[in-house]
Amino acid sequence: MLLHLEAVTKSFEGFQLHPLTLSVERGEFFSLLGPSGCGKTTVLRLIGGFETPTSGRVILNDQDITRLPPHKRNVHTVFQRYALFPHLTVAENVAFPLHLKKLPSAEISERVKESLKLVEIEDLQDRRTHQISGGQAQRTALARALVAKPELVLLDEPLSALDPELRMKMREELKTICKKVGITFLLVTHDQEEALQLSDRIAVFKSGQCLQVGTPKTIYEDPSDTFVARFIGAVNEIPGDIQGEASPETGEIVLSSPLGMFKLKKNGHSLPKQVSVILRPEKMRLLRSKSTTQENLMEGEIQDLIYLGSRTEYAVKIGPSTFKVFEQELERLKKRRLNVGDRVFLAWRGDDAIVLPQST
Ligand code: ATP
């Protein structure tokens, strides 16, 4: 383990970081994900040394760094707006952390060259920062973060200032670079897709509290909480009551809901009687007519549809609720075309439902 937060708290007026215990492995790409104001940047600043915890400890490589100033930590922070020095060239910006360490100039120039090459901006080394694009500024900030070979790089929403196309490209490069240099990266983001794409593991925050830590697959497919489920992707929800015990042979449980009775599979969570059944839109099938199926079925009407090329997104009205269903184009082409107002059936498997306690 490289980084360990031990029951870290931080209080500001009107904000409280709940005791946070978290470990990040060496070489891991780890993300802190959550909505604006949930405390992600505060956690990053506590690790970087720009804030001191109200209580708890920050351990890096078995050393207690809780009260060390930022420059004494083997950690580099890339700020949202990159914080490049405008009066310096790209190469001078990148060299800056090495000058602070008072390394010999031959070594500095060798390492700057290596770092610029890694992020593919060798040819921009003599430009000043107002003569480079947003993407190039991002690469310069990254080169500066990597040049001193810190144990940990902290990234505060580093892609948010880039246009969508460049952001996608930089996401891929960031992941490649992280794996190439073997340095541990900790990213703050409110963008769930970015977190899913980049991270080995994600910690999801809400109002100063870490709700779940897990791999992207776990967070998406087995969220611990309805907030996490909603935050990480599109969801359909059916509130209802669990009837009786799970069947001993099949582990099946029955949900009684305003939309009907449904069969579910009991998962690892201990469940109260009142639950929320969460269904991802891609886990539901649109049937053009009622057919005999082992799956759960709900009848409704197409309220809206959006054609998105690779898939079509449908809004299906069932009783007072509206369900989102995504149908892949290949699947759609094999079937009868649907229009607004058509009667349809939604089929879903009990195994694909995420059953969680109802949120309060
Ligand atoms: P965003 O995505 O908008 O940057 P965030 O999840 O990173 O949000 P933080 O920046 O950690 O959130 O802020 C959490 C809360 O703490 C906010 O309510 C913020 O106003 C407050 N806060 C942060 N820093 C300070 C400070 N130095 N003094 C007082 N309050 C602060």
Coordinates of C-alpha atoms and ligand atoms in Angstrom, one line a residue:
M1 CA 0.0 0.0 0.0
L2 CA 1.3 3.5 -0.9
L3 CA -1.2 5.9 0.7
H4 CA -3.3 5.3 3.7
L5 CA -5.8 7.8 5.2
E6 CA -6.7 6.9 8.8
A7 CA -10.0 8.2 10.1
V8 CA -9.2 11.6 8.5
T9 CA -11.7 14.4 9.2
K10 CA -11.9 18.1 8.3
S11 CA -14.3 20.7 9.5
F12 CA -15.1 24.0 7.8
E13 CA -18.0 26.2 8.6
G14 CA -21.0 24.4 7.0
F15 CA -19.0 21.4 5.9
Q16 CA -17.8 18.3 7.6
L17 CA -15.6 15.5 6.1
H18 CA -16.7 12.4 7.9
P19 CA -14.0 10.1 9.2
L20 CA -12.3 8.8 6.1
T21 CA -10.3 5.6 6.0
L22 CA -8.9 4.7 2.6
S23 CA -5.9 2.9 1.1
V24 CA -4.4 3.4 -2.3
E25 CA -2.1 0.8 -3.8
R26 CA 1.2 1.6 -5.5
G27 CA 0.7 2.0 -9.3
E28 CA -3.0 2.3 -8.9
F29 CA -5.2 4.9 -10.8
F30 CA -7.6 5.9 -8.1
S31 CA -10.5 8.4 -8.4
L32 CA -12.5 10.4 -6.0
L33 CA -15.9 10.9 -7.6
G34 CA -18.9 12.9 -6.4
P35 CA -21.1 15.9 -7.0
S36 CA -19.9 19.5 -6.5
G37 CA -19.2 20.4 -2.9
C38 CA -19.0 16.8 -1.6
G39 CA -15.5 17.2 -0.4
K40 CA -13.3 15.6 -3.1
T41 CA -10.9 18.5 -3.5
T42 CA -10.7 18.8 0.3
V43 CA -9.5 15.2 0.5
L44 CA -7.0 15.9 -2.3
R45 CA -5.7 19.0 -0.5
L46 CA -5.3 17.0 2.7
I47 CA -3.1 14.5 0.9
G48 CA -1.2 17.2 -1.0
G49 CA -0.5 19.1 2.3
F50 CA -2.5 22.2 1.4
E51 CA -4.9 21.5 4.3
T52 CA -4.3 19.9 7.7
P53 CA -6.9 17.4 9.0
T54 CA -9.0 18.2 12.0
S55 CA -8.2 14.7 13.2
G56 CA -6.8 11.5 11.7
R57 CA -3.5 10.7 9.9
V58 CA -2.2 10.7 6.4
I59 CA 0.4 8.0 5.8
L60 CA 2.5 7.8 2.6
N61 CA 4.9 4.9 2.2
D62 CA 4.6 4.0 5.9
Q63 CA 5.6 7.6 6.9
D64 CA 3.2 9.9 8.8
I65 CA 3.0 13.0 6.6
T66 CA -0.1 14.5 8.2
R67 CA 1.7 17.7 9.2
L68 CA 4.4 17.9 6.5
P69 CA 4.3 20.9 4.2
P70 CA 3.5 20.2 0.5
H71 CA 7.1 20.5 -0.7
K72 CA 8.3 18.0 1.8
R73 CA 5.9 15.3 0.6
N74 CA 6.9 13.1 -2.4
V75 CA 3.6 14.1 -4.0
H76 CA 2.9 16.4 -7.0
T77 CA -0.5 18.2 -7.5
V78 CA -1.8 19.1 -10.9
F79 CA -4.3 21.9 -10.4
Q80 CA -7.4 22.4 -12.4
R81 CA -6.0 25.4 -14.4
Y82 CA -2.6 23.8 -14.4
A83 CA -0.9 26.7 -12.6
L84 CA 1.9 27.1 -15.2
F85 CA 4.3 30.0 -14.9
P86 CA 3.5 32.4 -17.8
H87 CA 7.0 34.0 -17.8
L88 CA 8.7 30.6 -18.3
T89 CA 8.9 28.4 -21.3
V90 CA 7.4 25.0 -21.5
A91 CA 10.8 23.4 -20.7
E92 CA 11.4 25.8 -17.8
N93 CA 8.0 25.1 -16.4
V94 CA 8.7 21.4 -16.5
A95 CA 12.2 21.9 -15.0
F96 CA 10.9 23.9 -12.0
P97 CA 10.4 21.0 -9.5
L98 CA 14.0 19.8 -10.3
H99 CA 15.5 23.3 -9.7
L100 CA 13.7 23.2 -6.3
K101 CA 15.5 20.0 -5.6
K102 CA 18.8 21.7 -6.7
L103 CA 19.7 18.9 -9.1
P104 CA 22.8 19.3 -11.4
S105 CA 21.8 21.1 -14.6
A106 CA 22.9 18.2 -16.9
E107 CA 20.5 15.9 -15.0
I108 CA 17.8 18.5 -15.1
S109 CA 18.0 18.9 -18.9
E110 CA 18.1 15.1 -19.4
R111 CA 15.0 14.6 -17.2
V112 CA 13.1 17.4 -18.7
K113 CA 13.7 16.0 -22.2
E114 CA 12.6 12.6 -21.1
S115 CA 9.4 14.0 -19.5
L116 CA 8.5 16.1 -22.5
K117 CA 9.0 13.1 -24.7
L118 CA 6.7 11.0 -22.6
V119 CA 3.8 13.5 -23.1
E120 CA 4.9 14.1 -26.8
I121 CA 5.6 17.9 -26.6
E122 CA 9.4 17.9 -27.2
D123 CA 8.9 20.3 -30.1
L124 CA 7.1 22.9 -27.9
Q125 CA 9.9 23.2 -25.3
D126 CA 10.8 26.8 -26.1
R127 CA 7.3 28.2 -26.3
R128 CA 5.8 30.3 -23.6
T129 CA 2.6 29.2 -22.0
H130 CA 0.4 31.7 -23.8
Q131 CA 1.7 30.2 -27.1
I132 CA 0.3 26.7 -26.5
S133 CA -3.2 25.2 -26.6
G134 CA -5.3 23.9 -23.7
G135 CA -4.3 20.4 -24.5
Q136 CA -0.6 21.3 -24.7
A137 CA -0.8 23.2 -21.4
Q138 CA -2.3 20.0 -19.9
R139 CA 0.6 18.0 -21.2
T140 CA 3.1 20.5 -19.9
A141 CA 1.5 20.3 -16.4
L142 CA 1.6 16.5 -16.6
A143 CA 5.3 16.6 -17.7
R144 CA 6.0 18.9 -14.7
A145 CA 4.2 16.5 -12.4
L146 CA 6.2 13.5 -13.6
V147 CA 9.6 15.0 -14.0
A148 CA 10.6 14.6 -10.3
K149 CA 9.2 11.1 -10.3
P150 CA 6.9 11.6 -7.3
E151 CA 5.4 8.6 -5.6
L152 CA 1.9 10.1 -6.0
V153 CA 0.4 12.5 -8.6
L154 CA -2.8 14.3 -7.5
L155 CA -5.0 15.5 -10.4
D156 CA -7.8 18.0 -9.6
E157 CA -10.3 17.8 -12.5
P158 CA -7.4 18.0 -15.0
L159 CA -9.5 17.5 -18.1
S160 CA -12.4 19.8 -17.3
A161 CA -11.0 22.8 -19.2
L162 CA -10.6 20.8 -22.4
D163 CA -13.2 20.5 -25.2
P164 CA -15.0 17.1 -25.4
E165 CA -12.9 15.6 -28.2
L166 CA -9.6 16.5 -26.6
R167 CA -10.9 15.3 -23.2
M168 CA -11.6 11.8 -24.6
K169 CA -8.1 11.7 -26.2
M170 CA -6.3 12.9 -23.0
R171 CA -8.3 10.4 -20.9
E172 CA -6.8 7.5 -23.0
E173 CA -3.3 9.1 -22.8
L174 CA -3.5 9.7 -19.1
K175 CA -4.2 6.0 -18.4
T176 CA -1.5 4.9 -20.8
I177 CA 1.1 7.2 -19.2
C178 CA 0.1 6.1 -15.7
K179 CA 0.7 2.5 -16.5
K180 CA 3.9 3.3 -18.4
V181 CA 5.6 5.3 -15.6
G182 CA 4.2 3.1 -12.8
I183 CA 3.4 6.2 -10.7
T184 CA 0.3 6.2 -8.6
F185 CA -2.4 8.7 -9.7
L186 CA -5.2 10.1 -7.6
L187 CA -7.9 11.9 -9.6
V188 CA -10.7 14.2 -8.5
T189 CA -13.6 14.2 -10.8
H190 CA -17.4 14.7 -10.9
D191 CA -17.6 13.0 -14.3
Q192 CA -18.7 9.4 -13.8
E193 CA -17.7 8.3 -17.3
E194 CA -14.2 9.7 -16.8
A195 CA -13.9 7.8 -13.5
L196 CA -15.2 4.6 -15.0
Q197 CA -12.8 4.8 -18.0
L198 CA -9.7 5.7 -16.1
S199 CA -9.8 4.2 -12.7
D200 CA -8.6 0.9 -11.2
R201 CA -10.8 1.8 -8.2
I202 CA -13.2 4.6 -7.4
A203 CA -14.4 6.2 -4.1
V204 CA -17.8 7.7 -4.4
F205 CA -18.6 10.7 -2.1
K206 CA -21.7 12.4 -1.0
S207 CA -21.9 15.4 1.4
G208 CA -18.5 14.8 3.0
Q209 CA -18.9 11.0 3.3
C210 CA -17.3 8.2 1.3
L211 CA -20.2 5.9 0.4
Q212 CA -18.4 3.1 -1.5
V213 CA -14.9 2.2 -2.7
G214 CA -14.6 -0.4 -5.5
T215 CA -13.6 -1.2 -9.1
P216 CA -15.7 0.5 -11.8
K217 CA -17.5 -2.8 -12.4
T218 CA -18.4 -3.2 -8.7
I219 CA -19.6 0.4 -8.4
Y220 CA -21.7 0.2 -11.6
E221 CA -23.1 -3.3 -11.1
D222 CA -23.2 -3.6 -7.4
P223 CA -23.6 -0.2 -5.9
S224 CA -24.0 -0.1 -2.1
D225 CA -26.5 2.6 -2.1
T226 CA -29.2 4.2 -4.3
F227 CA -27.2 7.5 -4.4
V228 CA -24.2 5.6 -5.8
A229 CA -26.4 3.7 -8.3
R230 CA -28.0 7.0 -9.6
F231 CA -24.7 8.9 -9.7
I232 CA -22.8 6.4 -11.7
G233 CA -25.3 5.9 -14.6
A234 CA -28.9 5.9 -15.8
V235 CA -31.3 4.0 -13.6
N236 CA -34.9 2.9 -13.5
E237 CA -36.3 2.4 -10.0
I238 CA -39.2 0.3 -8.7
P239 CA -40.0 0.8 -5.0
G240 CA -41.7 -2.1 -3.3
D241 CA -41.9 -4.6 -0.4
I242 CA -40.1 -7.9 -0.2
Q243 CA -42.6 -10.7 0.4
G244 CA -41.5 -13.5 2.7
E245 CA -38.2 -15.4 2.7
A246 CA -36.0 -16.2 -0.3
S247 CA -36.7 -19.7 -1.8
P248 CA -34.0 -22.0 -0.4
E249 CA -33.5 -23.8 -3.8
T250 CA -33.3 -20.8 -6.1
G251 CA -32.6 -17.8 -3.8
E252 CA -35.6 -16.1 -5.4
I253 CA -37.5 -13.4 -3.6
V254 CA -40.8 -11.8 -4.6
L255 CA -41.3 -8.0 -4.8
S256 CA -44.7 -6.6 -4.4
S257 CA -44.8 -3.1 -6.0
P258 CA -47.4 -0.7 -7.4
L259 CA -46.3 -1.9 -10.9
G260 CA -46.9 -5.6 -10.1
M261 CA -45.3 -8.6 -8.5
F262 CA -41.8 -9.5 -9.7
K263 CA -39.2 -12.2 -9.1
L264 CA -35.8 -11.1 -7.9
K265 CA -32.6 -12.8 -6.8
K266 CA -31.3 -12.3 -3.3
N267 CA -27.9 -10.7 -3.3
G268 CA -25.3 -10.3 -0.6
H269 CA -26.9 -7.2 1.0
S270 CA -29.0 -7.7 4.0
L271 CA -32.3 -6.1 3.0
P272 CA -35.1 -4.5 4.9
K273 CA -38.7 -5.1 3.8
Q274 CA -39.0 -1.9 1.9
V275 CA -36.5 -1.8 -1.0
S276 CA -35.7 0.0 -4.2
V277 CA -35.2 -2.2 -7.3
I278 CA -32.7 -0.6 -9.6
L279 CA -32.6 -1.5 -13.3
R280 CA -30.1 -0.2 -15.7
P281 CA -31.6 0.8 -19.1
E282 CA -29.4 -1.6 -21.1
K283 CA -30.5 -4.5 -18.9
M284 CA -34.2 -4.2 -20.0
R285 CA -35.5 -5.7 -23.3
L286 CA -38.2 -4.1 -25.4
L287 CA -40.7 -6.7 -26.6
R288 CA -43.0 -5.7 -29.5
S289 CA -45.7 -8.2 -28.3
K290 CA -46.4 -10.2 -25.2
S291 CA -44.5 -13.4 -25.3
T292 CA -44.0 -16.3 -23.0
T293 CA -40.8 -15.6 -21.1
Q294 CA -39.3 -16.5 -17.8
E295 CA -38.5 -12.9 -17.3
N296 CA -40.4 -10.2 -15.4
L297 CA -42.8 -8.3 -17.7
M298 CA -44.3 -4.9 -17.6
E299 CA -46.7 -3.4 -20.2
G300 CA -46.4 0.2 -21.2
E301 CA -46.4 2.8 -24.0
I302 CA -43.6 4.4 -25.9
Q303 CA -43.6 8.0 -24.8
D304 CA -40.4 9.3 -26.5
L305 CA -37.5 7.9 -28.5
I306 CA -34.1 9.3 -29.3
Y307 CA -32.0 7.9 -32.1
L308 CA -28.3 8.0 -31.2
G309 CA -26.7 6.0 -34.0
S310 CA -25.3 3.0 -32.2
R311 CA -28.4 2.8 -30.0
T312 CA -31.9 4.1 -29.6
E313 CA -33.0 5.4 -26.2
Y314 CA -36.7 4.9 -25.4
A315 CA -38.8 6.4 -22.7
V316 CA -41.6 4.0 -21.8
K317 CA -44.6 5.0 -19.7
I318 CA -45.7 2.4 -17.2
G319 CA -48.5 3.5 -14.9
P320 CA -47.2 6.7 -13.2
S321 CA -43.5 5.9 -13.9
T322 CA -41.3 6.4 -17.0
F323 CA -38.6 3.8 -17.7
K324 CA -35.5 4.4 -19.9
V325 CA -34.6 1.5 -22.2
F326 CA -31.5 1.4 -24.5
E327 CA -31.7 -0.8 -27.5
Q328 CA -28.6 -1.5 -29.6
E329 CA -29.0 -0.7 -33.3
L330 CA -28.2 -4.2 -34.4
E331 CA -30.9 -5.6 -32.2
R332 CA -33.4 -2.9 -33.3
L333 CA -32.9 -3.5 -37.0
K334 CA -33.9 -7.1 -36.6
K335 CA -37.2 -6.0 -35.1
R336 CA -40.3 -4.1 -35.9
R337 CA -39.8 -0.3 -35.9
L338 CA -41.4 1.4 -32.9
N339 CA -43.1 4.8 -32.7
V340 CA -44.3 7.1 -30.0
G341 CA -47.7 5.7 -28.7
D342 CA -46.9 2.0 -29.5
R343 CA -47.8 -0.5 -26.8
V344 CA -44.8 -2.5 -25.7
F345 CA -43.6 -4.9 -23.0
L346 CA -40.5 -4.5 -20.9
A347 CA -38.8 -7.7 -20.0
W348 CA -36.1 -8.0 -17.3
R349 CA -34.3 -10.7 -15.4
G350 CA -34.4 -10.9 -11.7
D351 CA -30.6 -11.5 -11.8
D352 CA -30.0 -8.1 -13.5
A353 CA -31.9 -6.1 -10.8
I354 CA -29.9 -4.3 -8.1
V355 CA -32.0 -4.6 -4.9
L356 CA -31.1 -1.9 -2.3
P357 CA -32.7 -0.5 0.9
Q358 CA -34.9 2.5 0.0
S359 CA -33.1 5.7 0.6
T360 CA -34.4 8.0 3.3
Ligands
ATP1 P1 -16.2 20.8 -6.6 O1 -16.4 19.6 -7.5 O2 -17.2 21.9 -6.8 O3 -14.8 21.3 -6.7 P2 -15.6 19.3 -4.2 O4 -16.4 18.0 -4.0 O5 -14.2 19.2 -4.6 O6 -16.5 20.3 -5.1 P3 -14.6 20.8 -1.9 O7 -13.9 21.8 -2.7 O8 -13.8 19.8 -1.2 O9 -15.8 20.1 -2.8 O10 -15.5 21.6 -0.8 C1 -16.3 20.9 0.1 C2 -17.0 22.0 1.0 O11 -16.1 22.6 1.8 C3 -17.7 23.1 0.2 O12 -18.9 23.4 0.8 C4 -16.7 24.2 0.3 O13 -17.4 25.4 0.2 C5 -16.1 24.0 1.7 N1 -14.7 24.5 1.7 C6 -13.6 24.0 1.0 N2 -12.5 24.6 1.3 C7 -12.8 25.5 2.3 C8 -12.1 26.5 3.1 N3 -10.7 26.6 2.9 N4 -12.7 27.2 4.0 C9 -14.1 27.0 4.2 N5 -14.8 26.2 3.5 C10 -14.2 25.4 2.6

